[in-house]
PDB file of C-alpha atoms in Angstrom:
ATOM      1  CA  ASN A 254       0.024   0.027   0.018  1.00  0.00           C
ATOM      2  CA  ALA A 255       1.082   3.506  -0.794  1.00  0.00           C
ATOM      3  CA  GLY A 256       2.163   5.664   2.246  1.00  0.00           C
ATOM      4  CA  VAL A 257       4.876   6.389   4.636  1.00  0.00           C
ATOM      5  CA  THR A 258       6.781   3.550   6.331  1.00  0.00           C
ATOM      6  CA  GLN A 259       8.758   4.079   9.513  1.00  0.00           C
ATOM      7  CA  THR A 260      11.082   1.599  11.213  1.00  0.00           C
ATOM      8  CA  PRO A 261      11.497   0.464  13.890  1.00  0.00           C
ATOM      9  CA  LYS A 262       8.025   0.463  15.562  1.00  0.00           C
ATOM     10  CA  PHE A 263       9.521   0.209  19.068  1.00  0.00           C
ATOM     11  CA  GLN A 264      12.932   1.048  20.594  1.00  0.00           C
ATOM     12  CA  VAL A 265      14.497   1.182  24.020  1.00  0.00           C
ATOM     13  CA  LEU A 266      17.699   2.880  24.416  1.00  0.00           C
ATOM     14  CA  LYS A 267      19.956   3.606  27.338  1.00  0.00           C
ATOM     15  CA  THR A 268      20.972   7.148  28.042  1.00  0.00           C
ATOM     16  CA  GLY A 269      23.926   8.092  25.684  1.00  0.00           C
ATOM     17  CA  GLN A 270      23.319   5.610  23.034  1.00  0.00           C
ATOM     18  CA  SER A 271      22.681   6.587  19.460  1.00  0.00           C
ATOM     19  CA  MET A 272      20.243   5.360  16.961  1.00  0.00           C
ATOM     20  CA  THR A 273      18.630   6.376  13.630  1.00  0.00           C
ATOM     21  CA  LEU A 274      15.038   6.223  12.789  1.00  0.00           C
ATOM     22  CA  GLN A 275      14.179   5.309   9.230  1.00  0.00           C
ATOM     23  CA  CYS A 276      11.467   6.763   7.045  1.00  0.00           C
ATOM     24  CA  ALA A 277      10.386   6.155   3.402  1.00  0.00           C
ATOM     25  CA  GLN A 278       7.577   7.314   1.337  1.00  0.00           C
ATOM     26  CA  ASP A 279       6.339   5.967  -2.011  1.00  0.00           C
ATOM     27  CA  MET A 280       4.001   8.802  -3.021  1.00  0.00           C
ATOM     28  CA  ASN A 281       6.735  10.874  -4.914  1.00  0.00           C
ATOM     29  CA  HIS A 282       6.263  13.777  -2.343  1.00  0.00           C
ATOM     30  CA  ASN A 283       8.779  16.544  -2.396  1.00  0.00           C
ATOM     31  CA  SER A 284       8.521  17.486   1.452  1.00  0.00           C
ATOM     32  CA  MET A 285       9.185  15.260   4.393  1.00  0.00           C
ATOM     33  CA  TYR A 286       8.880  15.963   8.045  1.00  0.00           C
ATOM     34  CA  TRP A 287       9.891  14.494  11.622  1.00  0.00           C
ATOM     35  CA  TYR A 288       7.517  15.182  14.443  1.00  0.00           C
ATOM     36  CA  ARG A 289       7.494  14.202  18.100  1.00  0.00           C
ATOM     37  CA  GLN A 290       4.329  13.545  20.056  1.00  0.00           C
ATOM     38  CA  ASP A 291       4.195  13.876  23.819  1.00  0.00           C
ATOM     39  CA  PRO A 292       1.030  13.639  25.994  1.00  0.00           C
ATOM     40  CA  GLY A 293      -1.051  16.731  26.005  1.00  0.00           C
ATOM     41  CA  MET A 294       1.223  18.589  23.584  1.00  0.00           C
ATOM     42  CA  GLY A 295       0.119  17.544  20.123  1.00  0.00           C
ATOM     43  CA  LEU A 296       2.750  17.232  17.437  1.00  0.00           C
ATOM     44  CA  ARG A 297       5.974  19.350  17.450  1.00  0.00           C
ATOM     45  CA  LEU A 298       8.111  19.645  14.409  1.00  0.00           C
ATOM     46  CA  ILE A 299      11.739  18.531  14.843  1.00  0.00           C
ATOM     47  CA  TYR A 300      13.067  18.937  11.296  1.00  0.00           C
ATOM     48  CA  TYR A 301      11.766  19.146   7.845  1.00  0.00           C
ATOM     49  CA  SER A 302      12.916  18.758   4.204  1.00  0.00           C
ATOM     50  CA  ALA A 303      11.246  20.908   1.712  1.00  0.00           C
ATOM     51  CA  SER A 304      12.759  19.067  -1.158  1.00  0.00           C
ATOM     52  CA  GLU A 305      15.451  16.579  -1.811  1.00  0.00           C
ATOM     53  CA  GLY A 306      18.902  17.985  -0.785  1.00  0.00           C
ATOM     54  CA  THR A 307      17.513  20.516   1.727  1.00  0.00           C
ATOM     55  CA  THR A 308      16.760  20.184   5.520  1.00  0.00           C
ATOM     56  CA  ASP A 309      15.867  22.813   8.078  1.00  0.00           C
ATOM     57  CA  LYS A 310      15.122  23.070  11.837  1.00  0.00           C
ATOM     58  CA  GLY A 311      11.722  23.015  13.201  1.00  0.00           C
ATOM     59  CA  GLU A 312      10.430  23.815  16.558  1.00  0.00           C
ATOM     60  CA  VAL A 313      12.431  21.349  18.693  1.00  0.00           C
ATOM     61  CA  PRO A 314      15.596  20.400  16.811  1.00  0.00           C
ATOM     62  CA  ASN A 315      18.088  20.141  19.667  1.00  0.00           C
ATOM     63  CA  GLY A 316      19.610  16.705  20.181  1.00  0.00           C
ATOM     64  CA  TYR A 317      18.645  15.590  16.695  1.00  0.00           C
ATOM     65  CA  ASN A 318      20.100  15.447  13.182  1.00  0.00           C
ATOM     66  CA  VAL A 319      18.512  14.468   9.866  1.00  0.00           C
ATOM     67  CA  SER A 320      19.571  13.239   6.411  1.00  0.00           C
ATOM     68  CA  ARG A 321      17.443  13.503   3.317  1.00  0.00           C
ATOM     69  CA  LEU A 322      19.017  10.533   1.602  1.00  0.00           C
ATOM     70  CA  ASN A 323      17.032  10.750  -1.656  1.00  0.00           C
ATOM     71  CA  LYS A 324      13.537  11.795  -2.545  1.00  0.00           C
ATOM     72  CA  ARG A 325      12.051   8.794  -0.715  1.00  0.00           C
ATOM     73  CA  GLU A 326      13.926   8.558   2.386  1.00  0.00           C
ATOM     74  CA  PHE A 327      14.347  10.922   5.383  1.00  0.00           C
ATOM     75  CA  SER A 328      16.128   9.653   8.527  1.00  0.00           C
ATOM     76  CA  LEU A 329      16.316  10.985  12.013  1.00  0.00           C
ATOM     77  CA  ARG A 330      19.413  10.439  14.222  1.00  0.00           C
ATOM     78  CA  LEU A 331      19.807  10.746  18.026  1.00  0.00           C
ATOM     79  CA  GLU A 332      23.582  10.890  18.595  1.00  0.00           C
ATOM     80  CA  SER A 333      23.319  10.673  22.408  1.00  0.00           C
ATOM     81  CA  ALA A 334      19.919   9.829  23.667  1.00  0.00           C
ATOM     82  CA  ALA A 335      18.551  11.494  26.710  1.00  0.00           C
ATOM     83  CA  PRO A 336      15.394  10.572  28.830  1.00  0.00           C
ATOM     84  CA  SER A 337      13.730  13.798  27.644  1.00  0.00           C
ATOM     85  CA  GLN A 338      13.704  12.238  24.122  1.00  0.00           C
ATOM     86  CA  THR A 339      11.306   9.583  25.206  1.00  0.00           C
ATOM     87  CA  SER A 340       8.415   9.997  22.946  1.00  0.00           C
ATOM     88  CA  VAL A 341       6.516   8.871  19.936  1.00  0.00           C
ATOM     89  CA  TYR A 342       8.182   9.990  16.618  1.00  0.00           C
ATOM     90  CA  PHE A 343       6.209  10.420  13.359  1.00  0.00           C
ATOM     91  CA  CYS A 344       7.380  10.944   9.982  1.00  0.00           C
ATOM     92  CA  ALA A 345       5.279  12.584   7.332  1.00  0.00           C
ATOM     93  CA  SER A 346       5.360  13.688   3.789  1.00  0.00           C
ATOM     94  CA  SER A 347       3.388  15.999   1.573  1.00  0.00           C
ATOM     95  CA  GLN A 348       3.225  17.482  -1.842  1.00  0.00           C
ATOM     96  CA  GLN A 349       1.121  20.407  -0.730  1.00  0.00           C
ATOM     97  CA  GLY A 350      -1.281  20.863   2.018  1.00  0.00           C
ATOM     98  CA  GLY A 351      -2.048  18.164   4.501  1.00  0.00           C
ATOM     99  CA  ARG A 352       0.618  15.692   5.698  1.00  0.00           C
ATOM    100  CA  THR A 353       0.566  11.943   5.252  1.00  0.00           C
ATOM    101  CA  PHE A 354       1.872  10.267   8.465  1.00  0.00           C
ATOM    102  CA  GLY A 355       3.615   7.068   9.208  1.00  0.00           C
ATOM    103  CA  SER A 356       2.449   4.831  12.090  1.00  0.00           C
ATOM    104  CA  GLY A 357       5.154   5.997  14.423  1.00  0.00           C
ATOM    105  CA  THR A 358       8.101   4.848  16.405  1.00  0.00           C
ATOM    106  CA  ARG A 359       7.710   4.619  20.209  1.00  0.00           C
ATOM    107  CA  LEU A 360      11.100   5.324  21.639  1.00  0.00           C
ATOM    108  CA  THR A 361      11.963   4.973  25.429  1.00  0.00           C
ATOM    109  CA  VAL A 362      15.256   6.222  26.850  1.00  0.00           C
ATOM    110  CA  VAL A 363      16.230   4.829  30.194  1.00  0.00           C
TER     111      VAL A 363
ATOM    112  CA  GLY B 173       5.615  27.316  21.263  1.00  0.00           C
ATOM    113  CA  GLN B 174       2.187  26.009  20.612  1.00  0.00           C
ATOM    114  CA  GLN B 175      -0.305  28.626  19.336  1.00  0.00           C
ATOM    115  CA  LEU B 176      -3.428  26.697  18.998  1.00  0.00           C
ATOM    116  CA  ASN B 177      -5.910  26.203  21.733  1.00  0.00           C
ATOM    117  CA  GLN B 178      -7.978  23.157  21.304  1.00  0.00           C
ATOM    118  CA  SER B 179     -11.110  22.347  23.347  1.00  0.00           C
ATOM    119  CA  PRO B 180     -12.371  20.308  24.873  1.00  0.00           C
ATOM    120  CA  GLN B 181      -9.389  18.220  26.088  1.00  0.00           C
ATOM    121  CA  SER B 182     -11.720  15.080  26.197  1.00  0.00           C
ATOM    122  CA  MET B 183     -15.300  14.123  25.643  1.00  0.00           C
ATOM    123  CA  PHE B 184     -17.191  11.035  26.835  1.00  0.00           C
ATOM    124  CA  ILE B 185     -20.369  10.686  24.808  1.00  0.00           C
ATOM    125  CA  GLN B 186     -23.046   8.175  24.102  1.00  0.00           C
ATOM    126  CA  GLU B 187     -23.454   6.515  20.764  1.00  0.00           C
ATOM    127  CA  GLY B 188     -25.785   8.594  18.549  1.00  0.00           C
ATOM    128  CA  GLU B 189     -24.917  11.863  20.129  1.00  0.00           C
ATOM    129  CA  ASP B 190     -23.407  14.783  18.156  1.00  0.00           C
ATOM    130  CA  VAL B 191     -19.824  15.980  18.941  1.00  0.00           C
ATOM    131  CA  SER B 192     -18.429  19.390  18.570  1.00  0.00           C
ATOM    132  CA  MET B 193     -14.837  20.639  19.054  1.00  0.00           C
ATOM    133  CA  ASN B 194     -12.973  23.868  18.192  1.00  0.00           C
ATOM    134  CA  CYS B 195      -9.572  25.376  17.807  1.00  0.00           C
ATOM    135  CA  THR B 196      -8.694  29.032  18.431  1.00  0.00           C
ATOM    136  CA  SER B 197      -5.645  31.072  17.893  1.00  0.00           C
ATOM    137  CA  SER B 198      -4.401  34.641  18.209  1.00  0.00           C
ATOM    138  CA  SER B 199      -2.682  34.295  14.807  1.00  0.00           C
ATOM    139  CA  ILE B 200      -4.230  34.272  11.306  1.00  0.00           C
ATOM    140  CA  PHE B 201      -4.067  30.977   9.377  1.00  0.00           C
ATOM    141  CA  ASN B 202      -4.205  30.374   5.734  1.00  0.00           C
ATOM    142  CA  THR B 203      -5.169  26.711   6.143  1.00  0.00           C
ATOM    143  CA  TRP B 204      -6.994  24.664   8.669  1.00  0.00           C
ATOM    144  CA  LEU B 205      -6.727  20.783   8.882  1.00  0.00           C
ATOM    145  CA  TRP B 206      -8.481  18.226  10.964  1.00  0.00           C
ATOM    146  CA  TYR B 207      -6.897  14.883  11.767  1.00  0.00           C
ATOM    147  CA  LYS B 208      -7.936  11.705  13.577  1.00  0.00           C
ATOM    148  CA  GLN B 209      -5.545   9.436  15.410  1.00  0.00           C
ATOM    149  CA  GLU B 210      -6.238   5.996  16.547  1.00  0.00           C
ATOM    150  CA  PRO B 211      -4.204   4.073  19.161  1.00  0.00           C
ATOM    151  CA  GLY B 212      -0.885   2.888  17.669  1.00  0.00           C
ATOM    152  CA  GLU B 213      -1.286   4.798  14.410  1.00  0.00           C
ATOM    153  CA  GLY B 214      -0.341   8.147  12.863  1.00  0.00           C
ATOM    154  CA  PRO B 215      -2.676  10.913  12.357  1.00  0.00           C
ATOM    155  CA  VAL B 216      -5.016  10.555   9.246  1.00  0.00           C
ATOM    156  CA  LEU B 217      -6.345  13.711   7.557  1.00  0.00           C
ATOM    157  CA  LEU B 218     -10.137  14.099   7.732  1.00  0.00           C
ATOM    158  CA  ILE B 219     -10.793  17.550   6.366  1.00  0.00           C
ATOM    159  CA  ALA B 220      -8.809  20.368   4.813  1.00  0.00           C
ATOM    160  CA  LEU B 221     -10.118  24.007   4.720  1.00  0.00           C
ATOM    161  CA  TYR B 222      -8.533  26.751   2.621  1.00  0.00           C
ATOM    162  CA  LYS B 223     -10.863  29.692   2.591  1.00  0.00           C
ATOM    163  CA  ALA B 224     -12.284  31.804   5.442  1.00  0.00           C
ATOM    164  CA  GLY B 225     -15.942  30.904   5.978  1.00  0.00           C
ATOM    165  CA  GLU B 226     -15.517  27.569   4.078  1.00  0.00           C
ATOM    166  CA  LEU B 227     -17.738  24.744   5.378  1.00  0.00           C
ATOM    167  CA  THR B 228     -16.842  21.344   4.332  1.00  0.00           C
ATOM    168  CA  SER B 229     -18.289  17.816   5.080  1.00  0.00           C
ATOM    169  CA  ASN B 230     -16.880  14.423   4.878  1.00  0.00           C
ATOM    170  CA  GLY B 231     -19.634  11.929   5.722  1.00  0.00           C
ATOM    171  CA  ARG B 232     -20.834  12.637   9.238  1.00  0.00           C
ATOM    172  CA  LEU B 233     -17.954  15.094   9.754  1.00  0.00           C
ATOM    173  CA  THR B 234     -18.363  18.823   9.171  1.00  0.00           C
ATOM    174  CA  ALA B 235     -15.709  21.354   9.521  1.00  0.00           C
ATOM    175  CA  GLN B 236     -15.613  25.212   9.181  1.00  0.00           C
ATOM    176  CA  PHE B 237     -12.882  27.768   8.614  1.00  0.00           C
ATOM    177  CA  GLY B 238     -13.760  30.767  10.776  1.00  0.00           C
ATOM    178  CA  ILE B 239     -14.466  34.123   9.212  1.00  0.00           C
ATOM    179  CA  THR B 240     -11.685  35.825  11.301  1.00  0.00           C
ATOM    180  CA  ARG B 241      -9.193  33.170  10.081  1.00  0.00           C
ATOM    181  CA  LYS B 242      -8.293  32.631  13.725  1.00  0.00           C
ATOM    182  CA  ASP B 243     -10.511  29.621  14.466  1.00  0.00           C
ATOM    183  CA  SER B 244     -12.127  26.463  13.150  1.00  0.00           C
ATOM    184  CA  PHE B 245     -14.590  23.784  14.469  1.00  0.00           C
ATOM    185  CA  LEU B 246     -15.305  20.199  13.869  1.00  0.00           C
ATOM    186  CA  ASN B 247     -18.581  18.507  14.242  1.00  0.00           C
ATOM    187  CA  ILE B 248     -19.335  14.659  14.251  1.00  0.00           C
ATOM    188  CA  SER B 249     -23.070  13.935  13.876  1.00  0.00           C
ATOM    189  CA  ALA B 250     -24.647  10.742  15.147  1.00  0.00           C
ATOM    190  CA  SER B 251     -21.508   9.285  16.784  1.00  0.00           C
ATOM    191  CA  ILE B 252     -20.667   5.691  16.433  1.00  0.00           C
ATOM    192  CA  PRO B 253     -18.096   3.443  18.335  1.00  0.00           C
ATOM    193  CA  SER B 254     -15.545   3.750  15.567  1.00  0.00           C
ATOM    194  CA  ASP B 255     -15.334   7.567  16.070  1.00  0.00           C
ATOM    195  CA  VAL B 256     -13.236   6.909  19.169  1.00  0.00           C
ATOM    196  CA  GLY B 257      -9.863   8.551  18.800  1.00  0.00           C
ATOM    197  CA  ILE B 258      -7.922  11.738  19.266  1.00  0.00           C
ATOM    198  CA  TYR B 259      -8.768  14.548  16.978  1.00  0.00           C
ATOM    199  CA  PHE B 260      -6.220  17.195  16.134  1.00  0.00           C
ATOM    200  CA  CYS B 261      -6.586  20.522  14.529  1.00  0.00           C
ATOM    201  CA  ALA B 262      -3.615  21.936  12.645  1.00  0.00           C
ATOM    202  CA  GLY B 263      -3.178  25.387  10.992  1.00  0.00           C
ATOM    203  CA  GLU B 264      -0.775  26.946   8.518  1.00  0.00           C
ATOM    204  CA  LEU B 265       0.144  30.421   9.618  1.00  0.00           C
ATOM    205  CA  GLN B 266      -0.389  33.292   7.242  1.00  0.00           C
ATOM    206  CA  GLY B 267       2.792  34.676   5.983  1.00  0.00           C
ATOM    207  CA  ASP B 268       4.698  31.499   6.231  1.00  0.00           C
ATOM    208  CA  SER B 269       6.036  31.039   2.755  1.00  0.00           C
ATOM    209  CA  TRP B 270       6.890  27.361   3.353  1.00  0.00           C
ATOM    210  CA  GLY B 271       3.750  26.180   5.235  1.00  0.00           C
ATOM    211  CA  LYS B 272       4.819  24.847   8.497  1.00  0.00           C
ATOM    212  CA  LEU B 273       1.801  23.503  10.491  1.00  0.00           C
ATOM    213  CA  GLN B 274       0.852  24.286  14.074  1.00  0.00           C
ATOM    214  CA  PHE B 275      -0.956  21.530  15.716  1.00  0.00           C
ATOM    215  CA  GLY B 276      -3.511  21.671  18.709  1.00  0.00           C
ATOM    216  CA  ALA B 277      -3.085  19.394  21.673  1.00  0.00           C
ATOM    217  CA  GLY B 278      -5.972  17.193  20.586  1.00  0.00           C
ATOM    218  CA  THR B 279      -9.457  16.250  21.826  1.00  0.00           C
ATOM    219  CA  GLN B 280      -9.903  12.700  22.972  1.00  0.00           C
ATOM    220  CA  VAL B 281     -13.340  11.363  22.114  1.00  0.00           C
ATOM    221  CA  VAL B 282     -14.758   8.229  23.880  1.00  0.00           C
ATOM    222  CA  VAL B 283     -18.057   6.808  22.608  1.00  0.00           C
ATOM    223  CA  THR B 284     -19.991   4.527  24.899  1.00  0.00           C
ATOM    224  CA  PRO B 285     -22.768   2.215  23.544  1.00  0.00           C
TER     225      PRO B 285
END
């Protein structure tokens, strides 16, 4: 099925460990995004990529890096995980207007 | 920080009842979007609004883009058990050339038989 695919679905990290969250879309969308979702706070934008080859900071970029590998793929990296990064992470893509979201990665940092 | 105020935070309703929720902001928006999120899934777009005053329906869902461009509401008529979930509003700020969305904190809807 067409859409946004995120891996992994669940991850537990120890403080200080690193990991990369993967995201791929097969809708030929130009723009891709990474959000985090915390209870009672809606979705907050971490980084976005308006088009292949460009990335920009969103609302809460500290502690994260991203790579727009090609038009399909946009990865999010935590270099040194902290408990404050415990959250559900969503990748999304769009051509214009509304975003299409993946099903999320639930990350726990202990 | 978050600029959208979404209310109510949660609603417990009986099957068959109508549901109404809204989002307000001090900022002017170009676009209002309404999403639904079910447990373990990402948000799914329900309705998109692009013009002030626009009223759009999607089945039992109706949403309106406020005349002032600072608010929007979503109504669900004759609720059914599968309407359970968290509903989010999202707005694209006027003057934002790229179109970053601001999200409300969500309204949790619980439907009892």
